[in-house]
Amino acid sequence: MYMAFWKIAPALIMGNTVVLKPASVTPLSALIIAEAAKAAGIPDGVLNVLPGPAPSSGKSFALIRTWTR
């Protein structure tokens, strides 16, 4: 969980949104972080957790066509 905070905090401080893709065998800690962020008042969509096996969920996420740059 410490490593996730180490990566998430600077991005949020600089005003970026974050997509956290935890290992498929340990998604609970990432979901706890997302729950704590919501309780702290971070708006929906700022911290996103993408649990699941990497081949299927990662590919689905990468193929979303609604992203703007």
mmCIF file with all atom_site columns, N, CA and C in Angstrom:
data_model
loop_
_atom_site.group_PDB
_atom_site.id
_atom_site.type_symbol
_atom_site.label_atom_id
_atom_site.label_alt_id
_atom_site.label_comp_id
_atom_site.label_asym_id
_atom_site.label_entity_id
_atom_site.label_seq_id
_atom_site.pdbx_PDB_ins_code
_atom_site.Cartn_x
_atom_site.Cartn_y
_atom_site.Cartn_z
_atom_site.occupancy
_atom_site.B_iso_or_equiv
_atom_site.pdbx_formal_charge
_atom_site.auth_seq_id
_atom_site.auth_comp_id
_atom_site.auth_asym_id
_atom_site.auth_atom_id
_atom_site.pdbx_PDB_model_num
ATOM 1   N N  . MET A 1 1  ? 0.825   -1.184  0.000   1.00 0.00 ? 1  MET A N  1
ATOM 2   C CA . MET A 1 1  ? 0.000   0.000   0.000   1.00 0.00 ? 1  MET A CA 1
ATOM 3   C C  . MET A 1 1  ? 0.879   1.261   0.000   1.00 0.00 ? 1  MET A C  1
ATOM 4   N N  . TYR A 1 2  ? 2.020   1.177   0.653   1.00 0.00 ? 2  TYR A N  1
ATOM 5   C CA . TYR A 1 2  ? 2.928   2.317   0.713   1.00 0.00 ? 2  TYR A CA 1
ATOM 6   C C  . TYR A 1 2  ? 3.380   2.734   -0.683  1.00 0.00 ? 2  TYR A C  1
ATOM 7   N N  . MET A 1 3  ? 3.688   1.753   -1.520  1.00 0.00 ? 3  MET A N  1
ATOM 8   C CA . MET A 1 3  ? 4.139   2.058   -2.889  1.00 0.00 ? 3  MET A CA 1
ATOM 9   C C  . MET A 1 3  ? 3.055   2.782   -3.682  1.00 0.00 ? 3  MET A C  1
ATOM 10  N N  . ALA A 1 4  ? 1.806   2.381   -3.480  1.00 0.00 ? 4  ALA A N  1
ATOM 11  C CA . ALA A 1 4  ? 0.706   3.032   -4.191  1.00 0.00 ? 4  ALA A CA 1
ATOM 12  C C  . ALA A 1 4  ? 0.598   4.496   -3.766  1.00 0.00 ? 4  ALA A C  1
ATOM 13  N N  . PHE A 1 5  ? 0.673   4.768   -2.460  1.00 0.00 ? 5  PHE A N  1
ATOM 14  C CA . PHE A 1 5  ? 0.622   6.162   -1.991  1.00 0.00 ? 5  PHE A CA 1
ATOM 15  C C  . PHE A 1 5  ? 1.793   6.964   -2.529  1.00 0.00 ? 5  PHE A C  1
ATOM 16  N N  . TRP A 1 6  ? 2.939   6.334   -2.606  1.00 0.00 ? 6  TRP A N  1
ATOM 17  C CA . TRP A 1 6  ? 4.146   6.990   -3.083  1.00 0.00 ? 6  TRP A CA 1
ATOM 18  C C  . TRP A 1 6  ? 3.973   7.453   -4.529  1.00 0.00 ? 6  TRP A C  1
ATOM 19  N N  . LYS A 1 7  ? 3.222   6.706   -5.318  1.00 0.00 ? 7  LYS A N  1
ATOM 20  C CA . LYS A 1 7  ? 2.982   7.069   -6.714  1.00 0.00 ? 7  LYS A CA 1
ATOM 21  C C  . LYS A 1 7  ? 1.772   7.989   -6.883  1.00 0.00 ? 7  LYS A C  1
ATOM 22  N N  . ILE A 1 8  ? 0.733   7.775   -6.092  1.00 0.00 ? 8  ILE A N  1
ATOM 23  C CA . ILE A 1 8  ? -0.523  8.518   -6.237  1.00 0.00 ? 8  ILE A CA 1
ATOM 24  C C  . ILE A 1 8  ? -0.404  9.948   -5.733  1.00 0.00 ? 8  ILE A C  1
ATOM 25  N N  . ALA A 1 9  ? 0.198   10.129  -4.578  1.00 0.00 ? 9  ALA A N  1
ATOM 26  C CA . ALA A 1 9  ? 0.221   11.449  -3.932  1.00 0.00 ? 9  ALA A CA 1
ATOM 27  C C  . ALA A 1 9  ? 0.786   12.560  -4.811  1.00 0.00 ? 9  ALA A C  1
ATOM 28  N N  . PRO A 1 10 ? 1.961   12.399  -5.428  1.00 0.00 ? 10 PRO A N  1
ATOM 29  C CA . PRO A 1 10 ? 2.481   13.490  -6.261  1.00 0.00 ? 10 PRO A CA 1
ATOM 30  C C  . PRO A 1 10 ? 1.569   13.825  -7.441  1.00 0.00 ? 10 PRO A C  1
ATOM 31  N N  . ALA A 1 11 ? 0.976   12.802  -8.033  1.00 0.00 ? 11 ALA A N  1
ATOM 32  C CA . ALA A 1 11 ? 0.083   13.051  -9.173  1.00 0.00 ? 11 ALA A CA 1
ATOM 33  C C  . ALA A 1 11 ? -1.135  13.853  -8.746  1.00 0.00 ? 11 ALA A C  1
ATOM 34  N N  . LEU A 1 12 ? -1.723  13.490  -7.613  1.00 0.00 ? 12 LEU A N  1
ATOM 35  C CA . LEU A 1 12 ? -2.899  14.218  -7.132  1.00 0.00 ? 12 LEU A CA 1
ATOM 36  C C  . LEU A 1 12 ? -2.535  15.645  -6.695  1.00 0.00 ? 12 LEU A C  1
ATOM 37  N N  . ILE A 1 13 ? -1.398  15.793  -6.066  1.00 0.00 ? 13 ILE A N  1
ATOM 38  C CA . ILE A 1 13 ? -0.963  17.121  -5.627  1.00 0.00 ? 13 ILE A CA 1
ATOM 39  C C  . ILE A 1 13 ? -0.785  18.063  -6.823  1.00 0.00 ? 13 ILE A C  1
ATOM 40  N N  . MET A 1 14 ? -0.316  17.528  -7.940  1.00 0.00 ? 14 MET A N  1
ATOM 41  C CA . MET A 1 14 ? -0.112  18.348  -9.134  1.00 0.00 ? 14 MET A CA 1
ATOM 42  C C  . MET A 1 14 ? -1.388  18.526  -9.961  1.00 0.00 ? 14 MET A C  1
ATOM 43  N N  . GLY A 1 15 ? -2.502  17.964  -9.487  1.00 0.00 ? 15 GLY A N  1
ATOM 44  C CA . GLY A 1 15 ? -3.784  18.177  -10.155 1.00 0.00 ? 15 GLY A CA 1
ATOM 45  C C  . GLY A 1 15 ? -4.126  17.178  -11.242 1.00 0.00 ? 15 GLY A C  1
ATOM 46  N N  . ASN A 1 16 ? -3.433  16.068  -11.265 1.00 0.00 ? 16 ASN A N  1
ATOM 47  C CA . ASN A 1 16 ? -3.704  15.042  -12.271 1.00 0.00 ? 16 ASN A CA 1
ATOM 48  C C  . ASN A 1 16 ? -4.714  14.024  -11.757 1.00 0.00 ? 16 ASN A C  1
ATOM 49  N N  . THR A 1 17 ? -5.338  13.315  -12.676 1.00 0.00 ? 17 THR A N  1
ATOM 50  C CA . THR A 1 17 ? -6.147  12.165  -12.291 1.00 0.00 ? 17 THR A CA 1
ATOM 51  C C  . THR A 1 17 ? -5.257  10.936  -12.333 1.00 0.00 ? 17 THR A C  1
ATOM 52  N N  . VAL A 1 18 ? -5.685  9.886   -11.643 1.00 0.00 ? 18 VAL A N  1
ATOM 53  C CA . VAL A 1 18 ? -4.858  8.691   -11.509 1.00 0.00 ? 18 VAL A CA 1
ATOM 54  C C  . VAL A 1 18 ? -5.701  7.458   -11.810 1.00 0.00 ? 18 VAL A C  1
ATOM 55  N N  . VAL A 1 19 ? -5.116  6.533   -12.565 1.00 0.00 ? 19 VAL A N  1
ATOM 56  C CA . VAL A 1 19 ? -5.682  5.207   -12.747 1.00 0.00 ? 19 VAL A CA 1
ATOM 57  C C  . VAL A 1 19 ? -4.723  4.236   -12.079 1.00 0.00 ? 19 VAL A C  1
ATOM 58  N N  . LEU A 1 20 ? -5.211  3.548   -11.071 1.00 0.00 ? 20 LEU A N  1
ATOM 59  C CA . LEU A 1 20 ? -4.394  2.602   -10.317 1.00 0.00 ? 20 LEU A CA 1
ATOM 60  C C  . LEU A 1 20 ? -4.773  1.192   -10.752 1.00 0.00 ? 20 LEU A C  1
ATOM 61  N N  . LYS A 1 21 ? -3.818  0.465   -11.318 1.00 0.00 ? 21 LYS A N  1
ATOM 62  C CA . LYS A 1 21 ? -4.047  -0.913  -11.760 1.00 0.00 ? 21 LYS A CA 1
ATOM 63  C C  . LYS A 1 21 ? -3.267  -1.828  -10.829 1.00 0.00 ? 21 LYS A C  1
ATOM 64  N N  . PRO A 1 22 ? -3.941  -2.334  -9.766  1.00 0.00 ? 22 PRO A N  1
ATOM 65  C CA . PRO A 1 22 ? -3.225  -3.215  -8.835  1.00 0.00 ? 22 PRO A CA 1
ATOM 66  C C  . PRO A 1 22 ? -3.036  -4.610  -9.418  1.00 0.00 ? 22 PRO A C  1
ATOM 67  N N  . ALA A 1 23 ? -2.149  -5.351  -8.813  1.00 0.00 ? 23 ALA A N  1
ATOM 68  C CA . ALA A 1 23 ? -1.965  -6.747  -9.206  1.00 0.00 ? 23 ALA A CA 1
ATOM 69  C C  . ALA A 1 23 ? -3.279  -7.489  -8.996  1.00 0.00 ? 23 ALA A C  1
ATOM 70  N N  . SER A 1 24 ? -3.573  -8.426  -9.854  1.00 0.00 ? 24 SER A N  1
ATOM 71  C CA . SER A 1 24 ? -4.867  -9.107  -9.775  1.00 0.00 ? 24 SER A CA 1
ATOM 72  C C  . SER A 1 24 ? -5.030  -9.951  -8.517  1.00 0.00 ? 24 SER A C  1
ATOM 73  N N  . VAL A 1 25 ? -3.933  -10.293 -7.869  1.00 0.00 ? 25 VAL A N  1
ATOM 74  C CA . VAL A 1 25 ? -4.033  -11.084 -6.640  1.00 0.00 ? 25 VAL A CA 1
ATOM 75  C C  . VAL A 1 25 ? -4.120  -10.213 -5.390  1.00 0.00 ? 25 VAL A C  1
ATOM 76  N N  . THR A 1 26 ? -3.901  -8.908  -5.527  1.00 0.00 ? 26 THR A N  1
ATOM 77  C CA . THR A 1 26 ? -3.940  -8.029  -4.352  1.00 0.00 ? 26 THR A CA 1
ATOM 78  C C  . THR A 1 26 ? -4.746  -6.750  -4.614  1.00 0.00 ? 26 THR A C  1
ATOM 79  N N  . PRO A 1 27 ? -5.991  -6.857  -5.074  1.00 0.00 ? 27 PRO A N  1
ATOM 80  C CA . PRO A 1 27 ? -6.737  -5.637  -5.382  1.00 0.00 ? 27 PRO A CA 1
ATOM 81  C C  . PRO A 1 27 ? -7.335  -4.953  -4.159  1.00 0.00 ? 27 PRO A C  1
ATOM 82  N N  . LEU A 1 28 ? -7.405  -5.658  -3.029  1.00 0.00 ? 28 LEU A N  1
ATOM 83  C CA . LEU A 1 28 ? -8.096  -5.113  -1.866  1.00 0.00 ? 28 LEU A CA 1
ATOM 84  C C  . LEU A 1 28 ? -7.443  -3.841  -1.338  1.00 0.00 ? 28 LEU A C  1
ATOM 85  N N  . SER A 1 29 ? -6.132  -3.790  -1.286  1.00 0.00 ? 29 SER A N  1
ATOM 86  C CA . SER A 1 29 ? -5.458  -2.598  -0.764  1.00 0.00 ? 29 SER A CA 1
ATOM 87  C C  . SER A 1 29 ? -5.742  -1.383  -1.654  1.00 0.00 ? 29 SER A C  1
ATOM 88  N N  . ALA A 1 30 ? -5.791  -1.573  -2.953  1.00 0.00 ? 30 ALA A N  1
ATOM 89  C CA . ALA A 1 30 ? -6.102  -0.464  -3.857  1.00 0.00 ? 30 ALA A CA 1
ATOM 90  C C  . ALA A 1 30 ? -7.535  0.010   -3.676  1.00 0.00 ? 30 ALA A C  1
ATOM 91  N N  . LEU A 1 31 ? -8.443  -0.918  -3.441  1.00 0.00 ? 31 LEU A N  1
ATOM 92  C CA . LEU A 1 31 ? -9.841  -0.538  -3.208  1.00 0.00 ? 31 LEU A CA 1
ATOM 93  C C  . LEU A 1 31 ? -9.998  0.195   -1.880  1.00 0.00 ? 31 LEU A C  1
ATOM 94  N N  . ILE A 1 32 ? -9.195  -0.178  -0.892  1.00 0.00 ? 32 ILE A N  1
ATOM 95  C CA . ILE A 1 32 ? -9.208  0.532   0.397   1.00 0.00 ? 32 ILE A CA 1
ATOM 96  C C  . ILE A 1 32 ? -8.692  1.957   0.213   1.00 0.00 ? 32 ILE A C  1
ATOM 97  N N  . ILE A 1 33 ? -7.654  2.127   -0.603  1.00 0.00 ? 33 ILE A N  1
ATOM 98  C CA . ILE A 1 33 ? -7.125  3.464   -0.897  1.00 0.00 ? 33 ILE A CA 1
ATOM 99  C C  . ILE A 1 33 ? -8.201  4.313   -1.575  1.00 0.00 ? 33 ILE A C  1
ATOM 100 N N  . ALA A 1 34 ? -8.920  3.736   -2.532  1.00 0.00 ? 34 ALA A N  1
ATOM 101 C CA . ALA A 1 34 ? -9.985  4.473   -3.228  1.00 0.00 ? 34 ALA A CA 1
ATOM 102 C C  . ALA A 1 34 ? -11.100 4.850   -2.273  1.00 0.00 ? 34 ALA A C  1
ATOM 103 N N  . GLU A 1 35 ? -11.441 3.951   -1.375  1.00 0.00 ? 35 GLU A N  1
ATOM 104 C CA . GLU A 1 35 ? -12.480 4.239   -0.379  1.00 0.00 ? 35 GLU A CA 1
ATOM 105 C C  . GLU A 1 35 ? -12.043 5.367   0.554   1.00 0.00 ? 35 GLU A C  1
ATOM 106 N N  . ALA A 1 36 ? -10.780 5.349   0.962   1.00 0.00 ? 36 ALA A N  1
ATOM 107 C CA . ALA A 1 36 ? -10.252 6.410   1.825   1.00 0.00 ? 36 ALA A CA 1
ATOM 108 C C  . ALA A 1 36 ? -10.220 7.744   1.087   1.00 0.00 ? 36 ALA A C  1
ATOM 109 N N  . ALA A 1 37 ? -9.900  7.721   -0.195  1.00 0.00 ? 37 ALA A N  1
ATOM 110 C CA . ALA A 1 37 ? -9.883  8.949   -0.992  1.00 0.00 ? 37 ALA A CA 1
ATOM 111 C C  . ALA A 1 37 ? -11.278 9.544   -1.091  1.00 0.00 ? 37 ALA A C  1
ATOM 112 N N  . LYS A 1 38 ? -12.271 8.694   -1.279  1.00 0.00 ? 38 LYS A N  1
ATOM 113 C CA . LYS A 1 38 ? -13.651 9.173   -1.346  1.00 0.00 ? 38 LYS A CA 1
ATOM 114 C C  . LYS A 1 38 ? -14.075 9.774   -0.008  1.00 0.00 ? 38 LYS A C  1
ATOM 115 N N  . ALA A 1 39 ? -13.696 9.106   1.090   1.00 0.00 ? 39 ALA A N  1
ATOM 116 C CA . ALA A 1 39 ? -14.022 9.612   2.426   1.00 0.00 ? 39 ALA A CA 1
ATOM 117 C C  . ALA A 1 39 ? -13.315 10.937  2.703   1.00 0.00 ? 39 ALA A C  1
ATOM 118 N N  . ALA A 1 40 ? -12.142 11.134  2.091   1.00 0.00 ? 40 ALA A N  1
ATOM 119 C CA . ALA A 1 40 ? -11.385 12.376  2.287   1.00 0.00 ? 40 ALA A CA 1
ATOM 120 C C  . ALA A 1 40 ? -11.933 13.521  1.437   1.00 0.00 ? 40 ALA A C  1
ATOM 121 N N  . GLY A 1 41 ? -12.886 13.218  0.546   1.00 0.00 ? 41 GLY A N  1
ATOM 122 C CA . GLY A 1 41 ? -13.491 14.272  -0.256  1.00 0.00 ? 41 GLY A CA 1
ATOM 123 C C  . GLY A 1 41 ? -12.924 14.430  -1.649  1.00 0.00 ? 41 GLY A C  1
ATOM 124 N N  . ILE A 1 42 ? -12.100 13.493  -2.079  1.00 0.00 ? 42 ILE A N  1
ATOM 125 C CA . ILE A 1 42 ? -11.579 13.554  -3.449  1.00 0.00 ? 42 ILE A CA 1
ATOM 126 C C  . ILE A 1 42 ? -12.738 13.237  -4.398  1.00 0.00 ? 42 ILE A C  1
ATOM 127 N N  . PRO A 1 43 ? -12.992 14.083  -5.384  1.00 0.00 ? 43 PRO A N  1
ATOM 128 C CA . PRO A 1 43 ? -14.145 13.886  -6.269  1.00 0.00 ? 43 PRO A CA 1
ATOM 129 C C  . PRO A 1 43 ? -14.063 12.582  -7.073  1.00 0.00 ? 43 PRO A C  1
ATOM 130 N N  . ASP A 1 44 ? -15.230 12.092  -7.465  1.00 0.00 ? 44 ASP A N  1
ATOM 131 C CA . ASP A 1 44 ? -15.293 10.899  -8.308  1.00 0.00 ? 44 ASP A CA 1
ATOM 132 C C  . ASP A 1 44 ? -14.543 11.144  -9.608  1.00 0.00 ? 44 ASP A C  1
ATOM 133 N N  . GLY A 1 45 ? -13.837 10.132  -10.080 1.00 0.00 ? 45 GLY A N  1
ATOM 134 C CA . GLY A 1 45 ? -13.114 10.233  -11.335 1.00 0.00 ? 45 GLY A CA 1
ATOM 135 C C  . GLY A 1 45 ? -11.692 10.736  -11.212 1.00 0.00 ? 45 GLY A C  1
ATOM 136 N N  . VAL A 1 46 ? -11.295 11.186  -10.032 1.00 0.00 ? 46 VAL A N  1
ATOM 137 C CA . VAL A 1 46 ? -9.928  11.678  -9.845  1.00 0.00 ? 46 VAL A CA 1
ATOM 138 C C  . VAL A 1 46 ? -8.985  10.519  -9.541  1.00 0.00 ? 46 VAL A C  1
ATOM 139 N N  . LEU A 1 47 ? -9.427  9.589   -8.705  1.00 0.00 ? 47 LEU A N  1
ATOM 140 C CA . LEU A 1 47 ? -8.656  8.385   -8.413  1.00 0.00 ? 47 LEU A CA 1
ATOM 141 C C  . LEU A 1 47 ? -9.486  7.191   -8.861  1.00 0.00 ? 47 LEU A C  1
ATOM 142 N N  . ASN A 1 48 ? -9.007  6.492   -9.859  1.00 0.00 ? 48 ASN A N  1
ATOM 143 C CA . ASN A 1 48 ? -9.728  5.359   -10.434 1.00 0.00 ? 48 ASN A CA 1
ATOM 144 C C  . ASN A 1 48 ? -8.941  4.085   -10.202 1.00 0.00 ? 48 ASN A C  1
ATOM 145 N N  . VAL A 1 49 ? -9.640  3.029   -9.790  1.00 0.00 ? 49 VAL A N  1
ATOM 146 C CA . VAL A 1 49 ? -9.000  1.738   -9.567  1.00 0.00 ? 49 VAL A CA 1
ATOM 147 C C  . VAL A 1 49 ? -9.518  0.766   -10.610 1.00 0.00 ? 49 VAL A C  1
ATOM 148 N N  . LEU A 1 50 ? -8.603  0.078   -11.259 1.00 0.00 ? 50 LEU A N  1
ATOM 149 C CA . LEU A 1 50 ? -8.934  -0.869  -12.310 1.00 0.00 ? 50 LEU A CA 1
ATOM 150 C C  . LEU A 1 50 ? -8.475  -2.259  -11.883 1.00 0.00 ? 50 LEU A C  1
ATOM 151 N N  . PRO A 1 51 ? -9.288  -2.964  -11.060 1.00 0.00 ? 51 PRO A N  1
ATOM 152 C CA . PRO A 1 51 ? -8.889  -4.304  -10.631 1.00 0.00 ? 51 PRO A CA 1
ATOM 153 C C  . PRO A 1 51 ? -9.182  -5.339  -11.708 1.00 0.00 ? 51 PRO A C  1
ATOM 154 N N  . GLY A 1 52 ? -8.558  -6.481  -11.575 1.00 0.00 ? 52 GLY A N  1
ATOM 155 C CA . GLY A 1 52 ? -8.806  -7.572  -12.510 1.00 0.00 ? 52 GLY A CA 1
ATOM 156 C C  . GLY A 1 52 ? -7.529  -8.039  -13.164 1.00 0.00 ? 52 GLY A C  1
ATOM 157 N N  . PRO A 1 53 ? -7.621  -9.144  -13.890 1.00 0.00 ? 53 PRO A N  1
ATOM 158 C CA . PRO A 1 53 ? -6.423  -9.663  -14.562 1.00 0.00 ? 53 PRO A CA 1
ATOM 159 C C  . PRO A 1 53 ? -5.953  -8.716  -15.665 1.00 0.00 ? 53 PRO A C  1
ATOM 160 N N  . ALA A 1 54 ? -4.678  -8.515  -15.746 1.00 0.00 ? 54 ALA A N  1
ATOM 161 C CA . ALA A 1 54 ? -4.106  -7.527  -16.667 1.00 0.00 ? 54 ALA A CA 1
ATOM 162 C C  . ALA A 1 54 ? -4.442  -7.768  -18.138 1.00 0.00 ? 54 ALA A C  1
ATOM 163 N N  . PRO A 1 55 ? -4.380  -8.991  -18.642 1.00 0.00 ? 55 PRO A N  1
ATOM 164 C CA . PRO A 1 55 ? -4.644  -9.159  -20.079 1.00 0.00 ? 55 PRO A CA 1
ATOM 165 C C  . PRO A 1 55 ? -6.037  -8.680  -20.500 1.00 0.00 ? 55 PRO A C  1
ATOM 166 N N  . SER A 1 56 ? -7.042  -8.932  -19.683 1.00 0.00 ? 56 SER A N  1
ATOM 167 C CA . SER A 1 56 ? -8.396  -8.545  -20.097 1.00 0.00 ? 56 SER A CA 1
ATOM 168 C C  . SER A 1 56 ? -8.736  -7.115  -19.707 1.00 0.00 ? 56 SER A C  1
ATOM 169 N N  . SER A 1 57 ? -8.518  -6.753  -18.447 1.00 0.00 ? 57 SER A N  1
ATOM 170 C CA . SER A 1 57 ? -8.918  -5.409  -18.018 1.00 0.00 ? 57 SER A CA 1
ATOM 171 C C  . SER A 1 57 ? -7.999  -4.326  -18.587 1.00 0.00 ? 57 SER A C  1
ATOM 172 N N  . GLY A 1 58 ? -6.718  -4.600  -18.660 1.00 0.00 ? 58 GLY A N  1
ATOM 173 C CA . GLY A 1 58 ? -5.792  -3.615  -19.218 1.00 0.00 ? 58 GLY A CA 1
ATOM 174 C C  . GLY A 1 58 ? -6.053  -3.350  -20.690 1.00 0.00 ? 58 GLY A C  1
ATOM 175 N N  . LYS A 1 59 ? -6.313  -4.406  -21.434 1.00 0.00 ? 59 LYS A N  1
ATOM 176 C CA . LYS A 1 59 ? -6.591  -4.250  -22.861 1.00 0.00 ? 59 LYS A CA 1
ATOM 177 C C  . LYS A 1 59 ? -7.895  -3.489  -23.077 1.00 0.00 ? 59 LYS A C  1
ATOM 178 N N  . SER A 1 60 ? -8.914  -3.814  -22.308 1.00 0.00 ? 60 SER A N  1
ATOM 179 C CA . SER A 1 60 ? -10.200 -3.115  -22.432 1.00 0.00 ? 60 SER A CA 1
ATOM 180 C C  . SER A 1 60 ? -10.030 -1.632  -22.131 1.00 0.00 ? 60 SER A C  1
ATOM 181 N N  . PHE A 1 61 ? -9.260  -1.328  -21.115 1.00 0.00 ? 61 PHE A N  1
ATOM 182 C CA . PHE A 1 61 ? -9.025  0.063   -20.740 1.00 0.00 ? 61 PHE A CA 1
ATOM 183 C C  . PHE A 1 61 ? -8.271  0.813   -21.836 1.00 0.00 ? 61 PHE A C  1
ATOM 184 N N  . ALA A 1 62 ? -7.281  0.159   -22.419 1.00 0.00 ? 62 ALA A N  1
ATOM 185 C CA . ALA A 1 62 ? -6.465  0.805   -23.446 1.00 0.00 ? 62 ALA A CA 1
ATOM 186 C C  . ALA A 1 62 ? -7.246  1.067   -24.735 1.00 0.00 ? 62 ALA A C  1
ATOM 187 N N  . LEU A 1 63 ? -8.289  0.311   -24.974 1.00 0.00 ? 63 LEU A N  1
ATOM 188 C CA . LEU A 1 63 ? -9.052  0.445   -26.212 1.00 0.00 ? 63 LEU A CA 1
ATOM 189 C C  . LEU A 1 63 ? -10.212 1.429   -26.124 1.00 0.00 ? 63 LEU A C  1
ATOM 190 N N  . ILE A 1 64 ? -10.385 2.092   -24.984 1.00 0.00 ? 64 ILE A N  1
ATOM 191 C CA . ILE A 1 64 ? -11.455 3.071   -24.844 1.00 0.00 ? 64 ILE A CA 1
ATOM 192 C C  . ILE A 1 64 ? -11.167 4.236   -25.789 1.00 0.00 ? 64 ILE A C  1
ATOM 193 N N  . ARG A 1 65 ? -12.118 4.605   -26.594 1.00 0.00 ? 65 ARG A N  1
ATOM 194 C CA . ARG A 1 65 ? -11.914 5.637   -27.615 1.00 0.00 ? 65 ARG A CA 1
ATOM 195 C C  . ARG A 1 65 ? -12.386 7.020   -27.165 1.00 0.00 ? 65 ARG A C  1
ATOM 196 N N  . THR A 1 66 ? -12.904 7.161   -25.964 1.00 0.00 ? 66 THR A N  1
ATOM 197 C CA . THR A 1 66 ? -13.437 8.457   -25.546 1.00 0.00 ? 66 THR A CA 1
ATOM 198 C C  . THR A 1 66 ? -12.412 9.340   -24.863 1.00 0.00 ? 66 THR A C  1
ATOM 199 N N  . TRP A 1 67 ? -11.162 8.911   -24.784 1.00 0.00 ? 67 TRP A N  1
ATOM 200 C CA . TRP A 1 67 ? -10.134 9.714   -24.126 1.00 0.00 ? 67 TRP A CA 1
ATOM 201 C C  . TRP A 1 67 ? -9.792  10.923  -24.979 1.00 0.00 ? 67 TRP A C  1
ATOM 202 N N  . THR A 1 68 ? -9.591  12.050  -24.322 1.00 0.00 ? 68 THR A N  1
ATOM 203 C CA . THR A 1 68 ? -9.121  13.245  -25.013 1.00 0.00 ? 68 THR A CA 1
ATOM 204 C C  . THR A 1 68 ? -7.739  13.585  -24.490 1.00 0.00 ? 68 THR A C  1
ATOM 205 N N  . ARG A 1 69 ? -6.955  14.170  -25.320 1.00 0.00 ? 69 ARG A N  1
ATOM 206 C CA . ARG A 1 69 ? -5.587  14.510  -24.909 1.00 0.00 ? 69 ARG A CA 1
ATOM 207 C C  . ARG A 1 69 ? -5.423  15.982  -24.775 1.00 0.00 ? 69 ARG A C  1
#
